[in-house]
mmCIF file of N, CA and C in Angstrom:
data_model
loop_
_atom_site.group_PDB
_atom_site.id
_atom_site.type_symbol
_atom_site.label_atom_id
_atom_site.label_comp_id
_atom_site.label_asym_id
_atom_site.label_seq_id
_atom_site.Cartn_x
_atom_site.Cartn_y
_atom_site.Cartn_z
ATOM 1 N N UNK R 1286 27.696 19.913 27.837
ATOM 2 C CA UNK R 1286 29.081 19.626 28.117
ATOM 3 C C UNK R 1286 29.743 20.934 28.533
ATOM 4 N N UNK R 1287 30.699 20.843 29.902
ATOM 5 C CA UNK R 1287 31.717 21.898 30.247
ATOM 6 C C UNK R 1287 32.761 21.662 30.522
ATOM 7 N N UNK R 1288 33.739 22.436 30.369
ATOM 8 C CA UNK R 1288 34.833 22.294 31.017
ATOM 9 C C UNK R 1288 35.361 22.951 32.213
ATOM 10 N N UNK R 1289 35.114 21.717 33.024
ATOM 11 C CA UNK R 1289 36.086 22.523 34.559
ATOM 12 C C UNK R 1289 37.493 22.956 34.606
ATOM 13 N N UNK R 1290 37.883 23.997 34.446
ATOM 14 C CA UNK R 1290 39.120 24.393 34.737
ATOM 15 C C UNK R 1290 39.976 23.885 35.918
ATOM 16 N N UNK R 1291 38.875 24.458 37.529
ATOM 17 C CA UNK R 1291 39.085 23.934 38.270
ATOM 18 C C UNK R 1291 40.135 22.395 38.629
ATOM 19 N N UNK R 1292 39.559 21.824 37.987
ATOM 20 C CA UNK R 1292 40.005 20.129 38.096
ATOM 21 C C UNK R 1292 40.679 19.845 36.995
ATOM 22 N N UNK R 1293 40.398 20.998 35.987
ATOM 23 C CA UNK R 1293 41.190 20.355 34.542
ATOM 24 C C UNK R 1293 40.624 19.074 34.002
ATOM 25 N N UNK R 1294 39.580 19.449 33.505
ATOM 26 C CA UNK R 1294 38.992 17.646 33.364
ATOM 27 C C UNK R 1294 37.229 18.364 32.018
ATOM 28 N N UNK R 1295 36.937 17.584 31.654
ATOM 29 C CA UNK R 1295 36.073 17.929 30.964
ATOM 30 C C UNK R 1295 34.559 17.203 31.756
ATOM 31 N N UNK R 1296 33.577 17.702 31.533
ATOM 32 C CA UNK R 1296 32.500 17.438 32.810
ATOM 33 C C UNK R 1296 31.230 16.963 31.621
ATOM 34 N N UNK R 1297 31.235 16.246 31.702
ATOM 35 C CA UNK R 1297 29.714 15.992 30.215
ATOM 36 C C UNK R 1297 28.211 16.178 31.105
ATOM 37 N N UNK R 1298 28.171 15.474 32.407
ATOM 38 C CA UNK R 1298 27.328 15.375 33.310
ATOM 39 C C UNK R 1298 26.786 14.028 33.498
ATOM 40 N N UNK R 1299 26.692 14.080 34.661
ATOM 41 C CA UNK R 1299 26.391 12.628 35.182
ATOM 42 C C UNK R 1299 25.259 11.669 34.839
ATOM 43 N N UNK R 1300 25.291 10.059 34.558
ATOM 44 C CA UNK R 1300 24.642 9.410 33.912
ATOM 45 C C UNK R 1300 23.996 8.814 34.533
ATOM 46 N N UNK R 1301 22.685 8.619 34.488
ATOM 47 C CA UNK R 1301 21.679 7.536 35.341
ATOM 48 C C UNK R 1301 22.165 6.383 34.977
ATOM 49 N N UNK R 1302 21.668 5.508 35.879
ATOM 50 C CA UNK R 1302 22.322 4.000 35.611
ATOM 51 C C UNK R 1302 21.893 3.373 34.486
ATOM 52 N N UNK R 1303 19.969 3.726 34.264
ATOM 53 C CA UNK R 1303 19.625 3.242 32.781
ATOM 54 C C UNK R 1303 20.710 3.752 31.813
ATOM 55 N N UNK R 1304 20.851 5.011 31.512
ATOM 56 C CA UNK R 1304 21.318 5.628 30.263
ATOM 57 C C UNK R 1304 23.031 4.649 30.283
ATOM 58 N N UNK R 1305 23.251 4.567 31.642
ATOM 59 C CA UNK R 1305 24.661 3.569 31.451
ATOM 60 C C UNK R 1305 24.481 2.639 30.640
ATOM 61 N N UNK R 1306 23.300 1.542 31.477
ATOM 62 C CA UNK R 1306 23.188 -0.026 31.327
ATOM 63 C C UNK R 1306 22.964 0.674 29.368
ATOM 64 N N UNK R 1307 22.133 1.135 28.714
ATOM 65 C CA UNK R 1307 22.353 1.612 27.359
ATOM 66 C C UNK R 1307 23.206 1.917 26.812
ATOM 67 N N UNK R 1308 23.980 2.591 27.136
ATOM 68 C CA UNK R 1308 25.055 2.797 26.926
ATOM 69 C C UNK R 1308 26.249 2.053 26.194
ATOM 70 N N UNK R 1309 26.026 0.912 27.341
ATOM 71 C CA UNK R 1309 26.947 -0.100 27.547
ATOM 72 C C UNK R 1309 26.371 -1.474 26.565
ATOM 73 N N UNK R 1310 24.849 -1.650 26.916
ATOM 74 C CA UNK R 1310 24.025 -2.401 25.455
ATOM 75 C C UNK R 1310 24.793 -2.169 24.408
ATOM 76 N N UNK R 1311 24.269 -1.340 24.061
ATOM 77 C CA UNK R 1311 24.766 -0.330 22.041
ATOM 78 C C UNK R 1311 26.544 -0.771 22.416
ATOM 79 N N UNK R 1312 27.134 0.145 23.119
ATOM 80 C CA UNK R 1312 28.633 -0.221 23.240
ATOM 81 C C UNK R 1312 29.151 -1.905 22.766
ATOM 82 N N UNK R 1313 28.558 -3.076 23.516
ATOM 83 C CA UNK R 1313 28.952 -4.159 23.108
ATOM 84 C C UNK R 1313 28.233 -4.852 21.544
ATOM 85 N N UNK R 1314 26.960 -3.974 21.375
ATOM 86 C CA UNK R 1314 26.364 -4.682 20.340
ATOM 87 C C UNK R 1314 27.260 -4.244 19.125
ATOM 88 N N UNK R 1315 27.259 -2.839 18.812
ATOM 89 C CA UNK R 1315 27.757 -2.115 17.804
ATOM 90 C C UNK R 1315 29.221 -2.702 17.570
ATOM 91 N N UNK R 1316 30.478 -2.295 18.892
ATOM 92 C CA UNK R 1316 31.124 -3.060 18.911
ATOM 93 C C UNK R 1316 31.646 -4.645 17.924
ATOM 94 N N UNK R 1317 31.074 -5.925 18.540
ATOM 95 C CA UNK R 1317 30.410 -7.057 18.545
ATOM 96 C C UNK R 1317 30.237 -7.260 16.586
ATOM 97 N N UNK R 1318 29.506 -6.501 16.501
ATOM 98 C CA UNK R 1318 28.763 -6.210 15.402
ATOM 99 C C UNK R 1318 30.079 -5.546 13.593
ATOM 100 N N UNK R 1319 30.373 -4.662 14.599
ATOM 101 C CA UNK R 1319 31.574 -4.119 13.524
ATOM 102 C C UNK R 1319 32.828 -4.758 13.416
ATOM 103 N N UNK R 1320 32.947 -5.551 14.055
ATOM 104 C CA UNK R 1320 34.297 -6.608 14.205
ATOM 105 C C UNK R 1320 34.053 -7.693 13.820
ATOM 106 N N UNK R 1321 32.491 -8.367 14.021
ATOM 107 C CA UNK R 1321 32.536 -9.310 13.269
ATOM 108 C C UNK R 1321 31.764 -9.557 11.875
ATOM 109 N N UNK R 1322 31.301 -8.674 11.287
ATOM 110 C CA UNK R 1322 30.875 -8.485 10.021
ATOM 111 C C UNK R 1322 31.280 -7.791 9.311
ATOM 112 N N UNK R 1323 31.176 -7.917 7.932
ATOM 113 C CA UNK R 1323 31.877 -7.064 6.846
ATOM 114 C C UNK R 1323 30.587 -7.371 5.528
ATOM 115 N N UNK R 1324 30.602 -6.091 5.066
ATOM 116 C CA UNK R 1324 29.169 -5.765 3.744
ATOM 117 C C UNK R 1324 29.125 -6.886 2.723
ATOM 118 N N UNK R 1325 30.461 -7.235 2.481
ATOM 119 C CA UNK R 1325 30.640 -7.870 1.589
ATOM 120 C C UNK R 1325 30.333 -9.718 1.838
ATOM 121 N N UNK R 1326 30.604 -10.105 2.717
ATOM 122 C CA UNK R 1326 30.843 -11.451 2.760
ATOM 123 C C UNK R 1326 29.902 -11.943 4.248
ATOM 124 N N UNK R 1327 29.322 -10.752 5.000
ATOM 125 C CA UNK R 1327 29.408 -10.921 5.850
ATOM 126 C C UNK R 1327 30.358 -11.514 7.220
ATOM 127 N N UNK R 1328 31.115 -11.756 7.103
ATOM 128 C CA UNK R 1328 32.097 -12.087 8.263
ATOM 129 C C UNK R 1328 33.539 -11.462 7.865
ATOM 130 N N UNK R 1329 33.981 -10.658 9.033
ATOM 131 C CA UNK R 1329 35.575 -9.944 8.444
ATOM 132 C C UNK R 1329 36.394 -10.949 8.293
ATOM 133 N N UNK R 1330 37.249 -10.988 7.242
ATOM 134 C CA UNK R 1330 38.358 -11.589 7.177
ATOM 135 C C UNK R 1330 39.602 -12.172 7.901
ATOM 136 N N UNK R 1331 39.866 -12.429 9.199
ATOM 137 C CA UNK R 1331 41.175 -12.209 8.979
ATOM 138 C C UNK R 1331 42.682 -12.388 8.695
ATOM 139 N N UNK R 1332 43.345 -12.492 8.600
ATOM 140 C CA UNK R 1332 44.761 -12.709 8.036
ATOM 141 C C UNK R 1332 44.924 -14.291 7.526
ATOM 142 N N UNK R 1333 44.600 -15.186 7.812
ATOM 143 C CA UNK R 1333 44.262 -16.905 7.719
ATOM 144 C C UNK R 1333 43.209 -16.968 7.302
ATOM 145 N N UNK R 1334 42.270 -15.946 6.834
ATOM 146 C CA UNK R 1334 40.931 -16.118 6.239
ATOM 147 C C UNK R 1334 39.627 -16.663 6.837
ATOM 148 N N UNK R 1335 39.845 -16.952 8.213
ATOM 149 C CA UNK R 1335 38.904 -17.355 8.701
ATOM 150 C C UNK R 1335 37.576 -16.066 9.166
ATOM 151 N N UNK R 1336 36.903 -16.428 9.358
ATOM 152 C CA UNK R 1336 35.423 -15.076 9.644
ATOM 153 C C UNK R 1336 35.826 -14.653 11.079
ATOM 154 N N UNK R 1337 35.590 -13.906 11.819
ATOM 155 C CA UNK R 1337 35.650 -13.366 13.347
ATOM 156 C C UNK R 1337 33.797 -13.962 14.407
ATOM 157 N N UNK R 1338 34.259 -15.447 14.811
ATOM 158 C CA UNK R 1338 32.864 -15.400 15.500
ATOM 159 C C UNK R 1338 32.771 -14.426 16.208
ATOM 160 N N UNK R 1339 31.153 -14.131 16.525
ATOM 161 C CA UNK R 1339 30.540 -12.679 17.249
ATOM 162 C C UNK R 1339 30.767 -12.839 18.699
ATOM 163 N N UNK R 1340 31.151 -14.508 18.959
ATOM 164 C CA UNK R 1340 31.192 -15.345 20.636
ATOM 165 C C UNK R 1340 32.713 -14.731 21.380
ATOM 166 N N UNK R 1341 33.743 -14.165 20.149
ATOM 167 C CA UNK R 1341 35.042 -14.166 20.518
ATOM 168 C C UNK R 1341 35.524 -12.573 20.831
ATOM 169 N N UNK R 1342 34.333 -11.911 20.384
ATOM 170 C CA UNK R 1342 34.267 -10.129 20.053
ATOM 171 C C UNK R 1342 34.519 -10.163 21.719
ATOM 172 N N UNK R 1343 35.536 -9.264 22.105
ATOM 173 C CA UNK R 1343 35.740 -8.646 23.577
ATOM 174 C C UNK R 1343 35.359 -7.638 23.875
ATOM 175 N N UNK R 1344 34.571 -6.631 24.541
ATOM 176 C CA UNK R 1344 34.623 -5.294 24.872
ATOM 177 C C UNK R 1344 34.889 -4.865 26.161
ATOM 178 N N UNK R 1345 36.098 -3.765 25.930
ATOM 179 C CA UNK R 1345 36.185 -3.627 27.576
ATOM 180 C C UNK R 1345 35.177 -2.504 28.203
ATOM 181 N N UNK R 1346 34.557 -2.962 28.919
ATOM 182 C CA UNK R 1346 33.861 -2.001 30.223
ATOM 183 C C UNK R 1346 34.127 -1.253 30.997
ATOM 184 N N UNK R 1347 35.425 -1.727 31.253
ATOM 185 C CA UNK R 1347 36.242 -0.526 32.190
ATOM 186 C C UNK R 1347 36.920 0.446 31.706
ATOM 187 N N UNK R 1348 36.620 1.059 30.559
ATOM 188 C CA UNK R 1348 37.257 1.716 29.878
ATOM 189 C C UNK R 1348 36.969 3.587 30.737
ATOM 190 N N UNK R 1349 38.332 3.969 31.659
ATOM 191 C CA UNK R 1349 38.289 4.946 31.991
ATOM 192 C C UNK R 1349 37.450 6.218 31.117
ATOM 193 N N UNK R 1350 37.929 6.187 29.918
ATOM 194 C CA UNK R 1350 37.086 7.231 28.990
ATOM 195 C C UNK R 1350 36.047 7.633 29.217
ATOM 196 N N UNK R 1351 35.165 5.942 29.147
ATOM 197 C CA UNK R 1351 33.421 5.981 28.950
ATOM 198 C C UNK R 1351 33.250 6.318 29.723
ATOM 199 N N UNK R 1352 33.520 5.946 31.311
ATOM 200 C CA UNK R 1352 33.333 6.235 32.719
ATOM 201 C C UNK R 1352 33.581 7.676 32.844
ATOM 202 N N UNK R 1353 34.586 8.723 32.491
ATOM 203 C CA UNK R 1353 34.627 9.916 32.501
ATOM 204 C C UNK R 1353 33.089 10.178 31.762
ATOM 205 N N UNK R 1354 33.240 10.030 30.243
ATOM 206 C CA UNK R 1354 31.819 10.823 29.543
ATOM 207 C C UNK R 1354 30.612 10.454 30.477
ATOM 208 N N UNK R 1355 30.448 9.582 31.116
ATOM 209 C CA UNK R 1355 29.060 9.231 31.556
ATOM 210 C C UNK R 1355 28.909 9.745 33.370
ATOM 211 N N UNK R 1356 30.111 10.247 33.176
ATOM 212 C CA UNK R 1356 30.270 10.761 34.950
ATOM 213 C C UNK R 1356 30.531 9.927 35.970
ATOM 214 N N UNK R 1357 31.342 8.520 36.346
ATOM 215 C CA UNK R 1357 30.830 7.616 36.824
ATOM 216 C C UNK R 1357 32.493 7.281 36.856
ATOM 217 N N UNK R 1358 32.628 5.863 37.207
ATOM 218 C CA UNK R 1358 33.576 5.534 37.348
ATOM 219 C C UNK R 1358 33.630 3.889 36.723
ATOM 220 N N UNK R 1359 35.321 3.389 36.527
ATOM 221 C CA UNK R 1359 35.148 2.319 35.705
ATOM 222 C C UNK R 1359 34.157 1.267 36.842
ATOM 223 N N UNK R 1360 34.806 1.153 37.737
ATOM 224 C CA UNK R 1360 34.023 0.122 38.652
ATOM 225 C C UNK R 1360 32.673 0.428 38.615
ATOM 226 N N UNK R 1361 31.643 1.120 38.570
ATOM 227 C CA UNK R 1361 30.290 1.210 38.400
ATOM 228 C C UNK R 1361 29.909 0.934 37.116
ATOM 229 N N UNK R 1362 30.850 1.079 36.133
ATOM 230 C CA UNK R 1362 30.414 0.703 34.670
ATOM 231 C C UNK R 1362 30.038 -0.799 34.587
ATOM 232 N N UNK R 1363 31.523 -1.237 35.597
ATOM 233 C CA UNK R 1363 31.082 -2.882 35.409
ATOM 234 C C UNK R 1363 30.218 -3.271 36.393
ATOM 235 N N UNK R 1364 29.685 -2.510 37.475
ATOM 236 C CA UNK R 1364 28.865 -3.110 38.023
ATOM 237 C C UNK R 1364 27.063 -3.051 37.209
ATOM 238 N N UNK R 1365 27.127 -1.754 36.924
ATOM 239 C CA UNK R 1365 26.240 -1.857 35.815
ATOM 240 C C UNK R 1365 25.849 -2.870 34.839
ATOM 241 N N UNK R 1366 26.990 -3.579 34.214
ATOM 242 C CA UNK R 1366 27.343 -4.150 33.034
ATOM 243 C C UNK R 1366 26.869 -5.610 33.444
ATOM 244 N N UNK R 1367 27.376 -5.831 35.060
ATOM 245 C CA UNK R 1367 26.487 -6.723 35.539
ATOM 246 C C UNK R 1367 25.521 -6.986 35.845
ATOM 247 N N UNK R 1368 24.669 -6.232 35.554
ATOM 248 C CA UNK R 1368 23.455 -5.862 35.850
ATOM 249 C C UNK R 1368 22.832 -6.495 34.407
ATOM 250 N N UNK R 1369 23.469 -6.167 33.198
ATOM 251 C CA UNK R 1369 23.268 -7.003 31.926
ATOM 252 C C UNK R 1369 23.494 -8.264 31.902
ATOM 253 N N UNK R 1370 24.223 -8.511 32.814
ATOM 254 C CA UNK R 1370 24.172 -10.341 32.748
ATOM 255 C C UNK R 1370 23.220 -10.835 33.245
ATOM 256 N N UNK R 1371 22.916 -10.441 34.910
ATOM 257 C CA UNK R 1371 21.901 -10.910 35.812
ATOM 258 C C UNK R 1371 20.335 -10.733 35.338
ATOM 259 N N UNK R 1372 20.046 -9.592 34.630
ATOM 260 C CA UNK R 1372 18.656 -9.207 34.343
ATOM 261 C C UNK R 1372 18.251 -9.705 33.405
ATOM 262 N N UNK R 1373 19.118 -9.612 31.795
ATOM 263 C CA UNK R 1373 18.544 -10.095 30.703
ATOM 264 C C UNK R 1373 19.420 -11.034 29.958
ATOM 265 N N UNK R 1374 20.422 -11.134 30.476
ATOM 266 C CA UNK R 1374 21.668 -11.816 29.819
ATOM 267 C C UNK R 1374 22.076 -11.590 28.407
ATOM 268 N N UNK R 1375 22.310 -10.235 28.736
ATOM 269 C CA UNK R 1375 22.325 -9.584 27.325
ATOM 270 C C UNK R 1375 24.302 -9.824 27.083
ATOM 271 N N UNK R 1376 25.009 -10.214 28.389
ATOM 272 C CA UNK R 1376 25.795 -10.029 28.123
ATOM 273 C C UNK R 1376 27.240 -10.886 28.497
ATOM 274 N N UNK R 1377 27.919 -11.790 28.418
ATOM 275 C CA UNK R 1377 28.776 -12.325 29.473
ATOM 276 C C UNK R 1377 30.134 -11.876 29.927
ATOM 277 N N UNK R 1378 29.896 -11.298 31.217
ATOM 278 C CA UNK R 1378 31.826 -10.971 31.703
ATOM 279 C C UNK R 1378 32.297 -11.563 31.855
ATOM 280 N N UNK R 1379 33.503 -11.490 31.629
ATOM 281 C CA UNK R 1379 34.637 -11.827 32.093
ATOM 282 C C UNK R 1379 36.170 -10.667 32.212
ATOM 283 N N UNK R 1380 36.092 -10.778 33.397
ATOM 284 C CA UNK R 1380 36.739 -9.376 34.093
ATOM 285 C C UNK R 1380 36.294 -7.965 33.723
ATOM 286 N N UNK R 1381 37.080 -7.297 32.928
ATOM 287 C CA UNK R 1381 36.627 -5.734 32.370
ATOM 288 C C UNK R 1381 35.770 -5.794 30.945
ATOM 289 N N UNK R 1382 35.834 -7.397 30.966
ATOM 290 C CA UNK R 1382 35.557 -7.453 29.079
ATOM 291 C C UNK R 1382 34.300 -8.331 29.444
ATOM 292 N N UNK R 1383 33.144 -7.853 28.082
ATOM 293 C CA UNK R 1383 31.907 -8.250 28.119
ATOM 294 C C UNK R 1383 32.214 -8.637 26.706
ATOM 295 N N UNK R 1384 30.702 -9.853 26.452
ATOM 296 C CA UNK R 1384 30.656 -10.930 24.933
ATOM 297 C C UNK R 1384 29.556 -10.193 25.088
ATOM 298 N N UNK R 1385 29.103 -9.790 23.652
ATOM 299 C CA UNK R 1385 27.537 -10.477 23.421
ATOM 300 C C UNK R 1385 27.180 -11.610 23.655
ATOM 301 N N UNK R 1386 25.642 -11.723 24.070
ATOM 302 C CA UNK R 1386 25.345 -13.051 23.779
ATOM 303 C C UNK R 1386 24.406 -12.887 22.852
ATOM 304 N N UNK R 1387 23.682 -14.205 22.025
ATOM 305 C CA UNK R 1387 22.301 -14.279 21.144
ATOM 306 C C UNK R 1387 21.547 -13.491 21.441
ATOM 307 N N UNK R 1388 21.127 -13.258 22.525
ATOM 308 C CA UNK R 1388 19.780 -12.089 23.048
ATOM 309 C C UNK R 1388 20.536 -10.967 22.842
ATOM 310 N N UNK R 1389 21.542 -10.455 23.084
ATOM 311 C CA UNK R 1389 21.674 -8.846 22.765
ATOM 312 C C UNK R 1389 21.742 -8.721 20.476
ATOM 313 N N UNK R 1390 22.219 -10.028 20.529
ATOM 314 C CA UNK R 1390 22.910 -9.324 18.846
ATOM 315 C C UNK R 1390 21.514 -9.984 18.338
ATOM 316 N N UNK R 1391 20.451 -10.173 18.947
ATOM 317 C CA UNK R 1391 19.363 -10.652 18.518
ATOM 318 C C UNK R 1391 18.236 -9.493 18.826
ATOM 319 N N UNK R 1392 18.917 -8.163 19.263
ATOM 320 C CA UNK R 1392 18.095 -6.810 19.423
ATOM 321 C C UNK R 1392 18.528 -6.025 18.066
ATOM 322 N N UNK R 1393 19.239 -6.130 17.279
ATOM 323 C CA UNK R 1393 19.508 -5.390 16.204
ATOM 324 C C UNK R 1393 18.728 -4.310 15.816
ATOM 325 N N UNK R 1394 17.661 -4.748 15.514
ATOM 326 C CA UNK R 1394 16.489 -3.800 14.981
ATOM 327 C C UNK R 1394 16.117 -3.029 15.519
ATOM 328 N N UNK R 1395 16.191 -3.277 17.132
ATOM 329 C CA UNK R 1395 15.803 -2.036 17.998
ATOM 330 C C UNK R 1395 16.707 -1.534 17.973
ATOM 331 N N UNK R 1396 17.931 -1.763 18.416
ATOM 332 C CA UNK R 1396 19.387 -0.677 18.406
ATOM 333 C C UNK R 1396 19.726 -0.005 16.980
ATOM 334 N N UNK R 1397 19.573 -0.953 16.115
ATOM 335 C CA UNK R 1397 19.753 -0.026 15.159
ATOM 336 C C UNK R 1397 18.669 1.263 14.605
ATOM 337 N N UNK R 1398 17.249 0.813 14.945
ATOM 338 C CA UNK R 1398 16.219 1.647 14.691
ATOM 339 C C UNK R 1398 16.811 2.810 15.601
ATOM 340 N N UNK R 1399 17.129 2.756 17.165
ATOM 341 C CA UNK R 1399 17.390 3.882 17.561
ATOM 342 C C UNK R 1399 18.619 4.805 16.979
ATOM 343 N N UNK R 1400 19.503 4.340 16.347
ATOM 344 C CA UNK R 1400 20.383 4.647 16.136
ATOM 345 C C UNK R 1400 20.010 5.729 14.355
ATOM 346 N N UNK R 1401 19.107 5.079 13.718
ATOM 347 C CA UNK R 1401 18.439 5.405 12.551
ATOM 348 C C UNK R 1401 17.695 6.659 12.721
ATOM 349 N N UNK R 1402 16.598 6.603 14.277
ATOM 350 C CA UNK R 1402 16.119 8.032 14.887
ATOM 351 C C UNK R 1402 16.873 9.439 14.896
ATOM 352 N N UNK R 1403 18.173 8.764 16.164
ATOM 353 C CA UNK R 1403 19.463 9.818 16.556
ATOM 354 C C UNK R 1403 19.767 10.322 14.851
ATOM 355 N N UNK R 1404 20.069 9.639 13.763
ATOM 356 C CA UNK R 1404 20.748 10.054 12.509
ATOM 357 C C UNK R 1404 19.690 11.507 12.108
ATOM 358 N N UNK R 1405 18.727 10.814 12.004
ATOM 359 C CA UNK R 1405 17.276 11.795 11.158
ATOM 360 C C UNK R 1405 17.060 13.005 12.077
ATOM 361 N N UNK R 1406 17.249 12.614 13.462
ATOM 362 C CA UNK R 1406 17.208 14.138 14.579
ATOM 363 C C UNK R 1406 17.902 14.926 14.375
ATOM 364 N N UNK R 1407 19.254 14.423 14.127
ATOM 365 C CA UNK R 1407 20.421 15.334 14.056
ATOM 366 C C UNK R 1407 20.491 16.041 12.811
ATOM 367 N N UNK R 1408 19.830 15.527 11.621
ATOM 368 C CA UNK R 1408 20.009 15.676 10.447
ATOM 369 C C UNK R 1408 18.736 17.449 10.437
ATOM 370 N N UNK R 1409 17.669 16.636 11.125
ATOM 371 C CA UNK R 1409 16.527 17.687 11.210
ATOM 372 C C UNK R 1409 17.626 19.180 11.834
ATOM 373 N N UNK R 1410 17.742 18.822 12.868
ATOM 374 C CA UNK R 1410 18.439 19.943 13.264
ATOM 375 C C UNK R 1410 19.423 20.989 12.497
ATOM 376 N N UNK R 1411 20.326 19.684 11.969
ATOM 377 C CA UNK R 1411 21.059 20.577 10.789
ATOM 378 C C UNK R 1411 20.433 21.454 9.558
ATOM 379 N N UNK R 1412 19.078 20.814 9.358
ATOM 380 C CA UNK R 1412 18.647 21.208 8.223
ATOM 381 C C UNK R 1412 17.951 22.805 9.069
ATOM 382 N N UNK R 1413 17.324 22.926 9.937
ATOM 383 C CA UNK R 1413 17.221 23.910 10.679
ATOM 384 C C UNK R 1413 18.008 25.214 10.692
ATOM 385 N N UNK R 1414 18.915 24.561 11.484
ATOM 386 C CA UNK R 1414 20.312 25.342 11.470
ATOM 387 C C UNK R 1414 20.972 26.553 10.364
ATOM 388 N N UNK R 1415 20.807 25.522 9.019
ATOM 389 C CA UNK R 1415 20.972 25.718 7.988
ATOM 390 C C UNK R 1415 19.821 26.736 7.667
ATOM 391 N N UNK R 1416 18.889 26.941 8.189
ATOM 392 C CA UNK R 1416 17.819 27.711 7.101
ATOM 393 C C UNK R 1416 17.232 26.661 6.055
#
């Protein structure tokens, strides 16, 4: 990561389309996932007590931010994102906002295993770091 002065803008470096379409996977699963579950009861609460189906979870895609960190722009995010519908139907749009479907929140184990890796890498490192 740098920062361009130049442009005034922060520069992370540019993202292959896989590392997007991933990106954007994990983004709606995790997402998806934390909105509609809770440790306790499994399903969050809300205010009327009803659970949050996982069918109703929105995520937006076009989110200028992500498109900055990944180097790219919102419109390629969602074209990407379409690329999750057409290939594996991991995902359904509608406009800037993607659903899970069954096949993505039915990858858990792999996303979360990777996510379990990234923890223990980072951890190695620290412990490194540390002496």
């Amino acid at each position: 990561m740098t920062i361009l002065f130049l442009k005034q803008k922060w520069v992370f470096g540019k993202a292959a389309d896989d590392v997007i379409a991933t990106f954007l996977e994990r983004k709606v699963y995790w997402e998806t996932k934390l909105k509609s579950n809770s440790p306790s009861s499994g399903k969050e609460r809300e205010k009327d007590g009803a659970g949050v189906d996982e069918t109703s979870v929105k995520v937006w895609i076009g989110d200028p931010t992500d498109a900055q960190y990944l180097e790219s722009t919102p419109g390629h995010l969602l074209e990407v994102a379409g690329r999750l519908v057409a290939g594996d139907g991991l995902v359904r749009m509608e406009g800037e906002w993607a659903a899970a479907t069954a096949g993505l929140m039915g990858q858990g184990e792999r996303i979360e295993g990777a996510m379990r890796m990234a923890v223990e890498e980072l951890e190695r490192k620290h412990a490194f770091e540390r002496g």
